[in-house]
Amino acid sequence: MSTTESPHAEKKPGQNTGLMDGFRRIIQERHDYAREWKDRTGGRVFGGMCTYVPEEIIYAAGILPVRVLGSHEPQDVSERHIYAMFCPFCRDVLAQGLLGRYDYLEGLIMSHTCMHLRQSFDSWVTHVGIDYFYYLFMPQLIRHRKARGYLTTEFTRFKENLEGWIGKKISNEEIDRAIEVHNTNRRLLRQIYELRKSPNPPISGAECMELVVSSQLCDKAEHNGMLERLLKELPARQDLPPAGTRLMVIGGECDDQEAVRLVEASGANVVADDLCCGSRYFWNEVIPGEDRMSALAQGYLNKPPCPLKDVTHERIRFKYVLDMAREFNVQGVLQVMQKFCDPHEFDIPAMERFLKDNGIPSYSIELDVTMPVGQLQTRTEAFLEMLELEI
Amino acid sequence: MSPEKILYKTKPLENWAWGKELRTKHYKSIMTAKDDGKTLTSGSAHARILAAGLPNYVHLSGEPFGATIATMPELAQECAEAAEAQGFSRDMCAYMRLYWGASFLNKSPWGKFPKPDLGVQSAICDSHAKWHQMMTEYMGIPFFVVEVPQYYPALAPPHPSMIEYTAEQFMDMPPWMEGVTGQKWDDEKFITALLRLNRIHVLWAEICTLNQNVPAPLDLKSMYSLYWPAAGGDINEDTEAFYRALKDEVQHRVDEGIAALATERCRLMHENQPPWYALYIFRYMEGFGAVTNCGGYVFALGGAFDLVDDEQGNPHLITETPVEQLEPRPKNREESMYLMAKLHFGRYRFVTSPDAKRKIAVAMADDWKCNGAIIMLNRGCEGLSVGQTEARLALIDAGVPTMVYEANMADKREWDDREVRDRLDSYMESLGLKKLED
Ligand code: SF4
Ligand code: SF4
């Protein structure tokens, strides 16, 4: 199917009804949002460099955690600091700092996932400057019997360090509230994801990504209100996304809603994902416990793992992807990765084989800072055609 | 820079052949491991200590194996293409791709690929765990992996919880090894090996430090061979004796003013791995009277160094004291695993720490009396490439003329000989060096 023939291309779901406007605005005006939030609340804003940053602790301290993301524009400021063989995402992220786009941040937090982003963090701290920075180590061996204890100590040390910086203790009640607000957000997002199991999902993949990305950029309590309204409105939605081939998109730091929109415009319905800016961010709730840091630690260890948190023969990530693909009745899986993203480069061939062995065709696409539109479209269409033939 | 006319004494290293022999013996024992009834383990070079409590084992160190293939460009290309044919990207760790490719093709520089009995790894770089996860799955062999927390800034010592976490993971290893090999773990043997490896690392650091002298008694090209037993070879008496003898010999060279390069005019640091298939660039630089006398790669992977600030806040790389002189010998398994965890951090916390690498580069340039620095921006190793561009900025800030070139340490397809030579020529010119008459 060519793009021009696609009903998806002509019809942009959500735009007519304004259902998604609020979420979209948060993404497009993320910096204004954060500044306004500061003016409104008198609070501080911290940037988080990975989905493994324990936002609850920051939120409990009265600080707004926002995810630091790239802008998907060409830039020439990071090259002196990060060598071009590092992924475009980490270079784009650093560029945002160097260009002063995050000049309102008081703090920058990293939870170790990959060395590429470790470099961005270091260069940011060194050259952009920031009042407060903290680096956590997030275990790779998430199922190891000692991982929870270790991560509990990491979180406790972070909390104590932060308390020292803000000059006050963070109470258990504040932590509990933060966990509740975040869990509510997770629950609501998951309810919306559940709707995608239907043969005609009322929400597109690109829109779902907008929900998850916007959740990382604003006050969760506010986001929860928006999600609740959306959940009420979705059943009555008139401009449903056109039915298409049911795809699951999996991969790395893809916050590129345009890419998903393009995939859908080629005749697909992205109904599930395993993305850093998708289900991996929110899938499992934190189960509250008496020892708050330990409960949080377990919650973060329970996240669907990224490739670097899945390093044994157990292949937890593969099972998670397969289960999701089956639950959401997908016809094919699109693996998207940032160019030079080593963590995902490791998993792609093995994942492809694994999915094939389980009867699910897959296809890999590489993304750069700016999206090669024509290439992405041609490749997606080829994959969809192949799927149609198989079906 | 030294005056143009000086011509230092020089002579070949007497212990050179011994170093080569250690390597030959090591690979021979890998190739005959099965026949000799030895357990063949594989993982990174630094992970070879993990199996040292097994009664009879030999370890195929992944990186040196990849580097050896890299010196054989035809085989290297075949291996790289075999890995690519399996869907692995060209920008991934090049040692790893060559190792994988060799196993896919069932080839090695000495015949067939020596299939290990088990994989054992401690993850410092992001590629470590994934490399051997994939490989051991492919080979259908058991895999034991330990992770070593990365922290920031890395100049401070690790938090005790990090050592504890690492040690506790190590604690699982002896019973696991006993289970998969059916052999009894020998704690005493392990402790002896651990302390010996530490002494070997200290000896190598001392040897590297002797290269602060003018003229440099060793050149980096030779050190790329000499460091190998400390970084990836057998941990035995022979290796330790080799380094003792080498240290004595290098000390003698210093005392006698014996240079690696008779025409030493200029001293350069080379950061990152070298292009293994094009080591001739070091000889090329010597043609200008430039000796490369230090580099983080050979220093850090084989030597026990620490980074300390002096009273003025200037960083220095100093050799660590052998651990047995600082604390009592471990009395049991738990103590030995804690010591291994501690030594792991001491040795490897700087490998992927950009903040430390900046300082190390500046310290090295200063203490090793370098007139300039060359950084290879390595497309084949993301681990060691962390921090390199920032190290360049730090060196420039410190007034060290710095040149960069792009290459891949193990993939010759990415080598542009002309471009590198042109850059070297301009760099030498900028340092005021001219090609010397023969
Ligand atoms: S896209 Fe890959 S390499 Fe880049 S920051 Fe994410 S995990 Fe790391
Ligand atoms: S440090 Fe470099 S050579 Fe070693 S495993 Fe990592 S990427 Fe490969």
PDB file of C-alpha atoms and ligand atoms in Angstrom, chain B residues 63 93 95 125 127-128 131 273 351 380-384 409, ligand 2:
ATOM      1  CA  GLU B  63      39.899  -9.402  24.036  1.00  0.00           C
ATOM      2  CA  CYS B  93      32.950  -4.159  19.940  1.00  0.00           C
ATOM      3  CA  TYR B  95      37.208  -7.868  19.539  1.00  0.00           C
ATOM      4  CA  CYS B 125      31.981  -2.390  30.131  1.00  0.00           C
ATOM      5  CA  SER B 127      29.581  -5.167  26.166  1.00  0.00           C
ATOM      6  CA  HIS B 128      31.036  -7.645  28.643  1.00  0.00           C
ATOM      7  CA  TRP B 131      29.120 -10.617  24.650  1.00  0.00           C
ATOM      8  CA  GLN B 273      43.931   0.560  21.839  1.00  0.00           C
ATOM      9  CA  VAL B 351      37.909   2.060  32.499  1.00  0.00           C
ATOM     10  CA  GLY B 380      35.698  -0.682  17.673  1.00  0.00           C
ATOM     11  CA  CYS B 381      35.509  -0.194  21.425  1.00  0.00           C
ATOM     12  CA  GLU B 382      32.769   1.750  23.101  1.00  0.00           C
ATOM     13  CA  GLY B 383      34.148   0.980  26.566  1.00  0.00           C
ATOM     14  CA  LEU B 384      37.503   2.622  26.233  1.00  0.00           C
ATOM     15  CA  MET B 409      41.426  -1.345  16.658  1.00  0.00           C
TER      16      MET B 409
HETATM   17  S1  SF4 C   2      36.025  -2.287  26.746  1.00  0.00           S
HETATM   18 FE1  SF4 C   2      35.993  -2.206  24.485  1.00  0.00          FE
HETATM   19  S2  SF4 C   2      37.079  -4.047  23.850  1.00  0.00           S
HETATM   20 FE2  SF4 C   2      36.448  -4.347  25.971  1.00  0.00          FE
HETATM   21  S3  SF4 C   2      34.472  -5.397  25.846  1.00  0.00           S
HETATM   22 FE3  SF4 C   2      34.088  -3.188  26.040  1.00  0.00          FE
HETATM   23  S4  SF4 C   2      33.829  -2.494  23.935  1.00  0.00           S
HETATM   24 FE4  SF4 C   2      34.869  -4.490  23.840  1.00  0.00          FE
END
